[in-house]
Amino acid sequence: MSSIAFVSVSKRYGDVDAVKAFDLSCAPGEMLALLGPSGCGKSTTLKMAAGIESVSSGEIYFGDRPVSGLAPGARNIAMVFEDYALYPRMSVWENVAFPLKVRGITGQPAAQRIGEVLQLLGLRQMAEQDVSGLSGGAQQRVAIGRALVRDPEVILFDEPLSHLDADQKVQLRAEIKRLQKLRQVTSILVTHDQTEAIAMADRVAVMNHGVLQQVGAPQDLYERPANLFVANFIGEPPMNLMKAAFAGGGRVVGGGWSATPDAARLGVLTQGEGAIIAGIRPEHVAVNPPEMPGEAQGVIVYREPRGDADVLTVALGTGDGGGEKLIAEIPGPSPWRAGDRVSLGLDVKSLLIFDAATTRNREALQ
Ligand code: ADP
């Protein structure tokens, strides 16, 4: 088990900067997710850790050992890929045995380790079966077994759940997390799926355009996104982001709404020049009858029932289509319908202020 550190790592493909000045460390035994939209540089980062791609500049360390000059085979890593990458004509047992066999570990010592791993993954009953006949979820468990069997320093997971059905995804998500914690193996998980990252990782690193945007525990990213990209990327439905300005008395005023943050926060919130964007999550918007006081008045233009929740789109002001629209997520099923006039209560504790020019959350930690 070892730490992984990227120190000012960059990767260029021709004139494409796939990864730019990337600084990140993953503690021993930690599972760190690299999360971001397609093309943001996640896989390139993982491939550089694996040694499948070289770095253009910077260094990668496993513990205090620089590895960017080492071939993949000399790095003591295992990889789990989205398409499982198993040997189709071999049995479950033979697939898991393979990494040991190529290292000359056979006989009783190998059998014992393979047996343990199969037991751990609930694959004992299937040991003799051909992997090609197994479900996607079982195949991926075999691939995980193959990764674990030789106790690598690091496991790199590249979108491991992408090809699975929803129910298999949920099962394997929990399974990978359980095994990773049990074996305390340092892991990096690449995913474009925030639910996956949040469910599985100790910390999540959000990337965009090859640049690390923020790294933190899932809750930190959710409650205190460092910038507009992270604010918008994490959370579903996404955070409401609205043009706003400070008015007298510490009020924040936008198109059809007005809110007064706690006086203790105002010092930081008002620090900075120029335009601001205010952000509030849909679940921090309460929907009340129109006669109740609130931060905004509006008309419901759309109701999306989600069973235990309703997601309401509310046009602020008279609802003539000219004003700002806000999304509210409230416990469901609610009595509200499109066309209803409502009063909105914004939970001002949760109202965030971003600099429009730099996109930075004014309360972001340095
Ligand atoms: P992600 O995994 O987040 O989808 P990638 O790391 O695959 O992103 O890609 C990052 C950027 O690098 C993209 O612009 C992609 O087109 C580019 N890229 C990736 N691999 C290559 C390659 N082998 N040659 C040229 N450009 C590449």
mmCIF file of N, CA and C and ligand atoms in Angstrom, residues 11-14 16-19 35-47 53 158-159 190-192 207 210, ligand 1:
data_model
loop_
_atom_site.group_PDB
_atom_site.id
_atom_site.type_symbol
_atom_site.label_atom_id
_atom_site.label_comp_id
_atom_site.label_asym_id
_atom_site.label_seq_id
_atom_site.Cartn_x
_atom_site.Cartn_y
_atom_site.Cartn_z
ATOM 1 N N LYS A 11 0.217 16.716 -19.764
ATOM 2 C CA LYS A 11 0.279 15.842 -20.931
ATOM 3 C C LYS A 11 -0.228 16.591 -22.148
ATOM 4 N N ARG A 12 0.602 16.634 -23.163
ATOM 5 C CA ARG A 12 0.208 17.255 -24.441
ATOM 6 C C ARG A 12 0.125 16.186 -25.507
ATOM 7 N N TYR A 13 -0.932 16.226 -26.306
ATOM 8 C CA TYR A 13 -1.009 15.428 -27.531
ATOM 9 C C TYR A 13 -0.989 16.435 -28.671
ATOM 10 N N GLY A 14 0.118 16.591 -29.363
ATOM 11 C CA GLY A 14 0.189 17.606 -30.418
ATOM 12 C C GLY A 14 -0.086 18.959 -29.809
ATOM 13 N N VAL A 16 -2.972 19.637 -28.275
ATOM 14 C CA VAL A 16 -4.024 19.486 -27.248
ATOM 15 C C VAL A 16 -3.370 19.321 -25.877
ATOM 16 N N ASP A 17 -3.747 20.225 -24.936
ATOM 17 C CA ASP A 17 -3.312 20.064 -23.549
ATOM 18 C C ASP A 17 -4.329 19.185 -22.843
ATOM 19 N N ALA A 18 -4.057 17.878 -22.783
ATOM 20 C CA ALA A 18 -5.030 16.944 -22.201
ATOM 21 C C ALA A 18 -5.078 17.074 -20.684
ATOM 22 N N VAL A 19 -3.910 17.301 -20.055
ATOM 23 C CA VAL A 19 -3.812 17.474 -18.606
ATOM 24 C C VAL A 19 -2.816 18.600 -18.344
ATOM 25 N N LEU A 35 -13.327 12.746 -11.428
ATOM 26 C CA LEU A 35 -14.667 12.940 -11.975
ATOM 27 C C LEU A 35 -14.676 14.147 -12.891
ATOM 28 N N GLY A 36 -15.371 14.026 -13.999
ATOM 29 C CA GLY A 36 -15.500 15.180 -14.892
ATOM 30 C C GLY A 36 -16.151 14.749 -16.188
ATOM 31 N N PRO A 37 -16.519 15.718 -17.027
ATOM 32 C CA PRO A 37 -17.186 15.385 -18.284
ATOM 33 C C PRO A 37 -16.230 14.704 -19.254
ATOM 34 N N SER A 38 -16.782 14.115 -20.274
ATOM 35 C CA SER A 38 -15.986 13.435 -21.289
ATOM 36 C C SER A 38 -14.939 14.400 -21.875
ATOM 37 N N GLY A 39 -13.726 13.926 -22.013
ATOM 38 C CA GLY A 39 -12.667 14.730 -22.615
ATOM 39 C C GLY A 39 -11.934 15.641 -21.645
ATOM 40 N N CYS A 40 -12.232 15.534 -20.334
ATOM 41 C CA CYS A 40 -11.611 16.470 -19.380
ATOM 42 C C CYS A 40 -10.217 16.027 -18.940
ATOM 43 N N GLY A 41 -9.800 14.818 -19.330
ATOM 44 C CA GLY A 41 -8.435 14.386 -19.015
ATOM 45 C C GLY A 41 -8.329 13.301 -17.956
ATOM 46 N N LYS A 42 -9.454 12.721 -17.552
ATOM 47 C CA LYS A 42 -9.441 11.686 -16.504
ATOM 48 C C LYS A 42 -8.633 10.465 -16.914
ATOM 49 N N SER A 43 -8.961 9.919 -18.096
ATOM 50 C CA SER A 43 -8.296 8.677 -18.525
ATOM 51 C C SER A 43 -6.819 8.912 -18.768
ATOM 52 N N THR A 44 -6.500 10.062 -19.332
ATOM 53 C CA THR A 44 -5.086 10.369 -19.577
ATOM 54 C C THR A 44 -4.321 10.377 -18.253
ATOM 55 N N THR A 45 -4.933 10.954 -17.219
ATOM 56 C CA THR A 45 -4.293 10.996 -15.894
ATOM 57 C C THR A 45 -4.069 9.575 -15.376
ATOM 58 N N LEU A 46 -5.101 8.747 -15.509
ATOM 59 C CA LEU A 46 -4.997 7.359 -15.035
ATOM 60 C C LEU A 46 -3.930 6.589 -15.827
ATOM 61 N N LYS A 47 -3.920 6.822 -17.136
ATOM 62 C CA LYS A 47 -2.944 6.103 -17.975
ATOM 63 C C LYS A 47 -1.520 6.519 -17.647
ATOM 64 N N GLU A 53 0.690 5.756 -20.726
ATOM 65 C CA GLU A 53 1.053 7.019 -21.384
ATOM 66 C C GLU A 53 2.205 7.643 -20.602
ATOM 67 N N ASP A 158 -10.844 2.073 -14.307
ATOM 68 C CA ASP A 158 -11.212 2.960 -15.419
ATOM 69 C C ASP A 158 -12.675 2.725 -15.800
ATOM 70 N N GLU A 159 -13.572 3.575 -15.323
ATOM 71 C CA GLU A 159 -15.023 3.452 -15.588
ATOM 72 C C GLU A 159 -15.486 2.006 -15.403
ATOM 73 N N VAL A 190 -11.699 6.285 -12.112
ATOM 74 C CA VAL A 190 -12.097 7.273 -13.120
ATOM 75 C C VAL A 190 -13.560 7.065 -13.444
ATOM 76 N N THR A 191 -14.330 8.125 -13.376
ATOM 77 C CA THR A 191 -15.747 8.022 -13.733
ATOM 78 C C THR A 191 -16.286 9.377 -14.199
ATOM 79 N N HIS A 192 -17.331 9.306 -15.057
ATOM 80 C CA HIS A 192 -18.003 10.558 -15.435
ATOM 81 C C HIS A 192 -19.304 10.675 -14.650
ATOM 82 N N MET A 207 -12.388 17.429 -12.455
ATOM 83 C CA MET A 207 -11.547 17.997 -13.517
ATOM 84 C C MET A 207 -12.420 18.613 -14.600
ATOM 85 N N GLY A 210 -8.820 19.468 -18.589
ATOM 86 C CA GLY A 210 -7.457 19.103 -18.195
ATOM 87 C C GLY A 210 -6.973 19.753 -16.922
HETATM 88 P P1 ADP B 1 -11.668 11.712 -20.410
HETATM 89 O O1 ADP B 1 -11.090 10.432 -19.903
HETATM 90 O O2 ADP B 1 -11.935 12.688 -19.303
HETATM 91 O O3 ADP B 1 -12.854 11.512 -21.292
HETATM 92 P P2 ADP B 1 -9.247 11.867 -21.984
HETATM 93 O O4 ADP B 1 -8.163 11.803 -20.980
HETATM 94 O O5 ADP B 1 -9.569 10.611 -22.726
HETATM 95 O O6 ADP B 1 -10.567 12.449 -21.312
HETATM 96 O O7 ADP B 1 -8.914 13.000 -23.071
HETATM 97 C C1 ADP B 1 -8.464 14.297 -22.723
HETATM 98 C C2 ADP B 1 -8.172 15.062 -24.007
HETATM 99 O O8 ADP B 1 -7.038 14.490 -24.643
HETATM 100 C C3 ADP B 1 -9.295 15.052 -25.022
HETATM 101 O O9 ADP B 1 -9.305 16.290 -25.653
HETATM 102 C C4 ADP B 1 -8.890 13.939 -25.971
HETATM 103 O O10 ADP B 1 -9.406 14.171 -27.245
HETATM 104 C C5 ADP B 1 -7.371 14.074 -25.955
HETATM 105 N N1 ADP B 1 -6.704 12.777 -26.190
HETATM 106 C C6 ADP B 1 -6.785 11.675 -25.407
HETATM 107 N N2 ADP B 1 -6.014 10.674 -25.896
HETATM 108 C C7 ADP B 1 -5.441 11.151 -27.026
HETATM 109 C C8 ADP B 1 -4.522 10.608 -27.990
HETATM 110 N N3 ADP B 1 -4.040 9.355 -27.882
HETATM 111 N N4 ADP B 1 -4.150 11.410 -29.013
HETATM 112 C C9 ADP B 1 -4.616 12.660 -29.122
HETATM 113 N N5 ADP B 1 -5.449 13.245 -28.254
HETATM 114 C C10 ADP B 1 -5.872 12.513 -27.219
#
